[in-house]
mmCIF file of C-alpha atoms in Angstrom:
data_model
loop_
_atom_site.group_PDB
_atom_site.id
_atom_site.type_symbol
_atom_site.label_atom_id
_atom_site.label_comp_id
_atom_site.label_asym_id
_atom_site.label_seq_id
_atom_site.Cartn_x
_atom_site.Cartn_y
_atom_site.Cartn_z
ATOM 1 C CA MET A 19 -108.586 68.726 -5.154
ATOM 2 C CA ASN A 20 -107.480 70.391 -1.894
ATOM 3 C CA PRO A 21 -103.504 70.741 -2.354
ATOM 4 C CA LYS A 22 -103.271 69.725 1.605
ATOM 5 C CA VAL A 23 -105.215 66.567 0.990
ATOM 6 C CA GLY A 24 -103.122 65.835 -2.152
ATOM 7 C CA LEU A 25 -100.179 66.072 0.143
ATOM 8 C CA LEU A 26 -101.153 64.038 2.949
ATOM 9 C CA SER A 27 -102.270 61.169 0.382
ATOM 10 C CA LEU A 28 -98.720 61.235 -1.348
ATOM 11 C CA ALA A 29 -97.195 61.022 2.376
ATOM 12 C CA LEU A 30 -99.310 58.115 3.411
ATOM 13 C CA LEU A 31 -98.573 56.196 -0.028
ATOM 14 C CA GLY A 32 -94.910 57.055 0.469
ATOM 15 C CA LEU A 33 -94.933 55.558 4.192
ATOM 16 C CA THR A 34 -97.005 52.401 2.818
ATOM 17 C CA VAL A 35 -94.524 51.809 0.044
ATOM 18 C CA SER A 36 -91.554 52.213 2.578
ATOM 19 C CA ARG A 37 -92.972 49.597 5.197
ATOM 20 C CA ALA A 38 -93.604 47.305 2.159
ATOM 21 C CA SER A 39 -90.055 47.825 0.958
ATOM 22 C CA ALA A 40 -88.801 47.222 4.432
ATOM 23 C CA GLN A 41 -90.765 43.904 4.537
ATOM 24 C CA LEU A 42 -89.234 42.781 1.281
ATOM 25 C CA VAL A 43 -85.791 43.585 2.616
ATOM 26 C CA VAL A 44 -86.311 41.590 5.484
ATOM 27 C CA THR A 45 -88.412 38.479 3.909
ATOM 28 C CA ALA A 46 -86.025 38.136 0.625
ATOM 29 C CA PRO A 47 -82.605 36.993 2.539
ATOM 30 C CA VAL A 48 -84.831 34.479 4.464
ATOM 31 C CA LEU A 49 -86.621 32.996 1.154
ATOM 32 C CA GLU A 50 -83.302 33.218 -0.862
ATOM 33 C CA VAL A 51 -81.522 31.023 2.011
ATOM 34 C CA GLN A 52 -84.633 28.655 1.975
ATOM 35 C CA GLY A 53 -84.673 28.550 -1.772
ATOM 36 C CA GLY A 54 -81.033 27.733 -1.725
ATOM 37 C CA VAL A 55 -81.539 24.834 0.739
ATOM 38 C CA GLN A 56 -84.332 23.337 -1.350
ATOM 39 C CA THR A 57 -82.395 23.765 -4.454
ATOM 40 C CA GLY A 58 -79.428 22.005 -2.769
ATOM 41 C CA LEU A 59 -81.296 19.340 -1.827
ATOM 42 C CA GLN A 60 -83.647 18.981 -4.528
ATOM 43 C CA ASN A 61 -80.662 18.827 -7.070
ATOM 44 C CA THR A 62 -78.950 16.035 -5.141
ATOM 45 C CA MET A 63 -82.201 14.064 -5.134
ATOM 46 C CA LYS A 64 -82.624 14.752 -9.090
ATOM 47 C CA VAL A 65 -79.154 13.185 -9.639
ATOM 48 C CA LEU A 66 -79.778 10.304 -7.606
ATOM 49 C CA SER A 67 -82.966 9.665 -9.217
ATOM 50 C CA SER A 68 -81.810 10.197 -12.491
ATOM 51 C CA ALA A 69 -78.776 7.578 -11.751
ATOM 52 C CA ALA A 70 -81.280 5.233 -10.346
ATOM 53 C CA ASN A 71 -83.720 5.406 -13.339
ATOM 54 C CA LYS A 72 -81.113 4.425 -15.684
ATOM 55 C CA LEU A 73 -80.190 1.634 -13.407
ATOM 56 C CA VAL A 74 -83.605 0.605 -13.065
ATOM 57 C CA ALA A 75 -84.126 0.705 -17.076
ATOM 58 C CA SER A 76 -81.109 -1.862 -17.486
ATOM 59 C CA GLY A 77 -82.681 -4.294 -15.013
ATOM 60 C CA VAL A 78 -81.177 -3.307 -11.602
ATOM 61 C CA LYS A 79 -84.220 -3.659 -9.304
ATOM 62 C CA GLU A 80 -82.576 -2.940 -6.057
ATOM 63 C CA GLN A 81 -82.367 0.802 -7.372
ATOM 64 C CA GLU A 82 -86.181 0.924 -7.540
ATOM 65 C CA LEU A 83 -85.943 1.985 -3.847
ATOM 66 C CA THR A 84 -83.676 5.097 -4.607
ATOM 67 C CA LYS A 85 -85.891 6.120 -7.521
ATOM 68 C CA MET A 86 -89.253 5.699 -5.426
ATOM 69 C CA PHE A 87 -87.715 7.500 -2.278
ATOM 70 C CA SER A 88 -85.749 10.063 -4.024
ATOM 71 C CA GLU A 89 -88.804 11.464 -6.023
ATOM 72 C CA LYS A 90 -90.926 11.078 -3.223
ATOM 73 C CA ASN A 91 -88.438 13.135 -0.947
ATOM 74 C CA MET A 92 -88.600 15.863 -3.517
ATOM 75 C CA LEU A 93 -92.347 16.196 -3.402
ATOM 76 C CA MET A 94 -92.388 16.297 0.208
ATOM 77 C CA ALA A 95 -89.728 19.002 0.413
ATOM 78 C CA LYS A 96 -91.290 21.072 -2.008
ATOM 79 C CA THR A 97 -94.776 20.659 -0.092
ATOM 80 C CA TRP A 98 -92.640 21.780 3.077
ATOM 81 C CA TYR A 99 -91.151 24.657 1.712
ATOM 82 C CA ASP A 100 -94.318 25.903 -0.374
ATOM 83 C CA GLY A 101 -96.005 25.810 3.123
ATOM 84 C CA LEU A 102 -93.301 27.777 5.038
ATOM 85 C CA LEU A 103 -95.012 31.260 4.207
ATOM 86 C CA SER A 104 -97.710 30.127 6.584
ATOM 87 C CA VAL A 105 -95.492 29.448 9.274
ATOM 88 C CA SER A 106 -93.586 32.058 11.322
ATOM 89 C CA SER A 107 -89.995 33.170 10.796
ATOM 90 C CA ALA A 108 -88.590 31.512 13.780
ATOM 91 C CA VAL A 109 -89.799 28.379 12.642
ATOM 92 C CA ARG A 110 -88.677 29.046 8.877
ATOM 93 C CA ASP A 111 -85.409 29.511 9.888
ATOM 94 C CA TYR A 112 -84.899 27.087 12.217
ATOM 95 C CA ARG A 113 -81.616 24.918 11.338
ATOM 96 C CA ARG A 114 -82.914 21.663 12.483
ATOM 97 C CA VAL A 115 -85.524 21.510 9.491
ATOM 98 C CA ARG A 116 -82.569 21.629 7.257
ATOM 99 C CA ASN A 117 -80.944 18.774 9.299
ATOM 100 C CA ILE A 118 -83.897 16.674 8.817
ATOM 101 C CA PHE A 119 -84.159 16.892 4.829
ATOM 102 C CA SER A 120 -80.070 16.659 4.738
ATOM 103 C CA LYS A 121 -80.382 13.550 6.724
ATOM 104 C CA GLN A 122 -82.761 12.131 4.592
ATOM 105 C CA THR A 123 -80.660 12.898 1.654
ATOM 106 C CA GLN A 124 -77.664 11.358 3.031
ATOM 107 C CA ILE A 125 -80.011 8.140 4.001
ATOM 108 C CA ILE A 126 -80.894 7.715 0.387
ATOM 109 C CA SER A 127 -77.532 8.591 -1.010
ATOM 110 C CA ARG A 128 -75.840 5.999 1.339
ATOM 111 C CA TYR A 129 -78.348 3.140 0.202
ATOM 112 C CA SER A 130 -77.912 4.195 -3.089
ATOM 113 C CA SER A 131 -74.148 3.635 -3.358
ATOM 114 C CA ALA A 132 -73.736 0.718 -0.777
ATOM 115 C CA ILE A 133 -76.433 -1.289 -2.848
ATOM 116 C CA GLU A 134 -74.412 -1.129 -5.944
ATOM 117 C CA VAL A 135 -71.430 -2.267 -4.155
ATOM 118 C CA LEU A 136 -73.159 -5.229 -2.607
ATOM 119 C CA ARG A 137 -74.852 -6.082 -5.839
ATOM 120 C CA GLN A 138 -71.611 -6.292 -7.595
ATOM 121 C CA SER A 139 -69.811 -8.547 -5.213
ATOM 122 C CA PRO A 140 -69.256 -11.935 -5.890
ATOM 123 C CA TYR A 141 -69.154 -12.688 -2.294
ATOM 124 C CA ILE A 142 -72.915 -11.625 -1.760
ATOM 125 C CA SER A 143 -75.415 -14.099 -2.706
ATOM 126 C CA PRO A 144 -78.615 -13.280 -4.313
ATOM 127 C CA THR A 145 -80.758 -14.590 -1.215
ATOM 128 C CA GLN A 146 -78.345 -12.433 1.022
ATOM 129 C CA LEU A 147 -78.725 -9.450 -1.511
ATOM 130 C CA SER A 148 -82.465 -9.584 -1.242
ATOM 131 C CA SER A 149 -82.541 -9.996 2.367
ATOM 132 C CA MET A 150 -80.473 -6.815 2.653
ATOM 133 C CA THR A 151 -82.662 -4.824 0.386
ATOM 134 C CA THR A 152 -85.901 -5.937 2.261
ATOM 135 C CA VAL A 153 -84.035 -4.316 5.491
ATOM 136 C CA TYR A 154 -82.824 -1.142 3.489
ATOM 137 C CA GLY A 155 -86.196 -0.794 2.457
ATOM 138 C CA LYS A 156 -87.926 -0.768 5.530
ATOM 139 C CA MET A 157 -84.974 1.703 6.745
ATOM 140 C CA LEU A 158 -85.778 3.929 3.811
ATOM 141 C CA LEU A 159 -89.508 4.060 4.622
ATOM 142 C CA GLU A 160 -89.064 5.030 8.305
ATOM 143 C CA SER A 161 -86.881 7.826 7.243
ATOM 144 C CA SER A 162 -89.660 8.639 4.846
ATOM 145 C CA ASN A 163 -92.311 8.677 7.169
ATOM 146 C CA THR A 164 -90.245 11.081 9.501
ATOM 147 C CA ILE A 165 -90.050 13.520 6.866
ATOM 148 C CA ALA A 166 -93.770 13.008 6.342
ATOM 149 C CA ASP A 167 -94.487 13.709 9.802
ATOM 150 C CA LEU A 168 -92.999 17.241 9.298
ATOM 151 C CA GLN A 169 -95.490 18.031 6.836
ATOM 152 C CA THR A 170 -97.865 18.255 9.782
ATOM 153 C CA ILE A 171 -96.448 21.800 10.758
ATOM 154 C CA VAL A 172 -97.332 23.330 7.680
ATOM 155 C CA SER A 173 -100.733 21.697 7.565
ATOM 156 C CA PRO A 174 -104.032 23.637 8.245
ATOM 157 C CA ALA A 175 -104.903 21.694 11.091
ATOM 158 C CA MET A 176 -101.672 22.897 13.001
ATOM 159 C CA LEU A 177 -101.508 26.341 12.208
ATOM 160 C CA LYS A 178 -102.528 26.904 15.725
ATOM 161 C CA MET A 179 -99.444 25.405 17.475
ATOM 162 C CA THR A 180 -97.146 27.907 19.013
ATOM 163 C CA ASP A 181 -93.708 28.390 17.922
ATOM 164 C CA ALA A 182 -92.069 26.494 20.735
ATOM 165 C CA GLU A 183 -94.438 23.493 20.121
ATOM 166 C CA ARG A 184 -93.523 23.317 16.522
ATOM 167 C CA MET A 185 -89.763 23.805 17.240
ATOM 168 C CA LYS A 186 -90.059 21.028 20.169
ATOM 169 C CA PHE A 187 -91.825 18.688 17.690
ATOM 170 C CA ILE A 188 -88.784 19.488 15.211
ATOM 171 C CA ASP A 189 -86.184 18.922 17.802
ATOM 172 C CA GLN A 190 -88.000 15.118 18.110
ATOM 173 C CA LEU A 191 -87.865 14.453 14.390
ATOM 174 C CA ASP A 192 -84.271 15.489 14.088
ATOM 175 C CA ALA A 193 -83.267 13.161 16.808
ATOM 176 C CA LYS A 194 -85.636 10.544 15.271
ATOM 177 C CA ILE A 195 -83.969 10.598 11.671
ATOM 178 C CA THR A 196 -80.496 11.079 13.602
ATOM 179 C CA ASP A 197 -81.008 7.815 15.120
ATOM 180 C CA GLN A 198 -82.252 6.407 11.489
ATOM 181 C CA SER A 199 -79.246 7.573 9.842
ATOM 182 C CA GLN A 200 -76.840 5.848 12.379
ATOM 183 C CA LEU A 201 -78.794 2.667 11.988
ATOM 184 C CA LEU A 202 -78.591 2.665 8.511
ATOM 185 C CA ASN A 203 -74.924 3.594 8.339
ATOM 186 C CA TYR A 204 -74.126 0.482 10.841
ATOM 187 C CA PHE A 205 -75.954 -1.957 8.591
ATOM 188 C CA THR A 206 -74.188 -0.746 5.789
ATOM 189 C CA ASP A 207 -70.764 -0.798 7.415
ATOM 190 C CA ARG A 208 -71.477 -4.488 8.616
ATOM 191 C CA ASN A 209 -72.773 -5.459 5.198
ATOM 192 C CA LEU A 210 -69.471 -3.763 3.712
ATOM 193 C CA MET A 211 -67.287 -5.466 6.475
ATOM 194 C CA MET A 212 -68.869 -8.976 5.627
ATOM 195 C CA VAL A 213 -67.911 -8.298 1.884
ATOM 196 C CA ARG A 214 -64.234 -7.397 2.814
ATOM 197 C CA THR A 215 -63.826 -10.489 5.150
ATOM 198 C CA ALA A 216 -65.445 -12.965 2.763
ATOM 199 C CA LYS A 217 -62.744 -11.222 0.261
ATOM 200 C CA GLU A 218 -59.988 -11.611 2.403
ATOM 201 C CA ASN A 219 -60.713 -15.358 3.349
ATOM 202 C CA ALA A 220 -61.103 -16.276 -0.494
ATOM 203 C CA ASN A 221 -57.601 -14.448 -1.010
ATOM 204 C CA ASP A 222 -55.849 -16.278 1.654
ATOM 205 C CA LEU A 223 -57.597 -19.394 0.549
ATOM 206 C CA GLY A 224 -56.481 -19.067 -2.867
ATOM 207 C CA ALA A 225 -52.791 -18.180 -1.645
ATOM 208 C CA LEU A 226 -52.851 -21.583 0.448
ATOM 209 C CA LYS A 227 -54.035 -23.563 -2.667
ATOM 210 C CA SER A 228 -51.324 -22.019 -4.417
ATOM 211 C CA PHE A 229 -48.550 -22.780 -2.171
ATOM 212 C CA MET A 230 -49.945 -26.307 -1.537
ATOM 213 C CA ALA A 231 -49.588 -26.715 -5.311
ATOM 214 C CA THR A 232 -45.940 -25.780 -5.385
ATOM 215 C CA LYS A 233 -45.053 -28.543 -2.849
#
């Protein structure tokens, strides 16, 4: 083999390895951050789903929504993050993507804790609880549909979108799920306020009866 040719081959090989290494150095932190975000959200959902599974097994049907939507969210999050490699780095790093999944996690978590308080309250009738759960179900479905809309960005049909178009679409979804989160929080606060008011009225009535009994 010609010594010059051998040296040239080694030089080209070294250049190729250097470029690959540089690419790995640039890409690794991005994937690490994405992995951290995904792991954090997935772990939260797993905890919610596990707790809901136990309650559902013991007959708490209201927690079926937590179980269903937490498991669905985990699957959709995996689909999104697995598909990120086919999308540009600008979209991969866009913070509003994390906001969207984080808001969905908060929505499910808020419902999960609130429905337990409402279920155990002696001031909420079965009919009222059923009505509240129905409304919550619709809210959870809407937020889940927003997450589903996000999947279109990493679908083969949407790979021709520009980064600007993708990020504009993500902005719209972030604003949408923010509104959905605020609506669920308002509905929850209203329900909890109703419980507190009913409890205060019952305590006042009890105090009045005790007072009248001493007369």
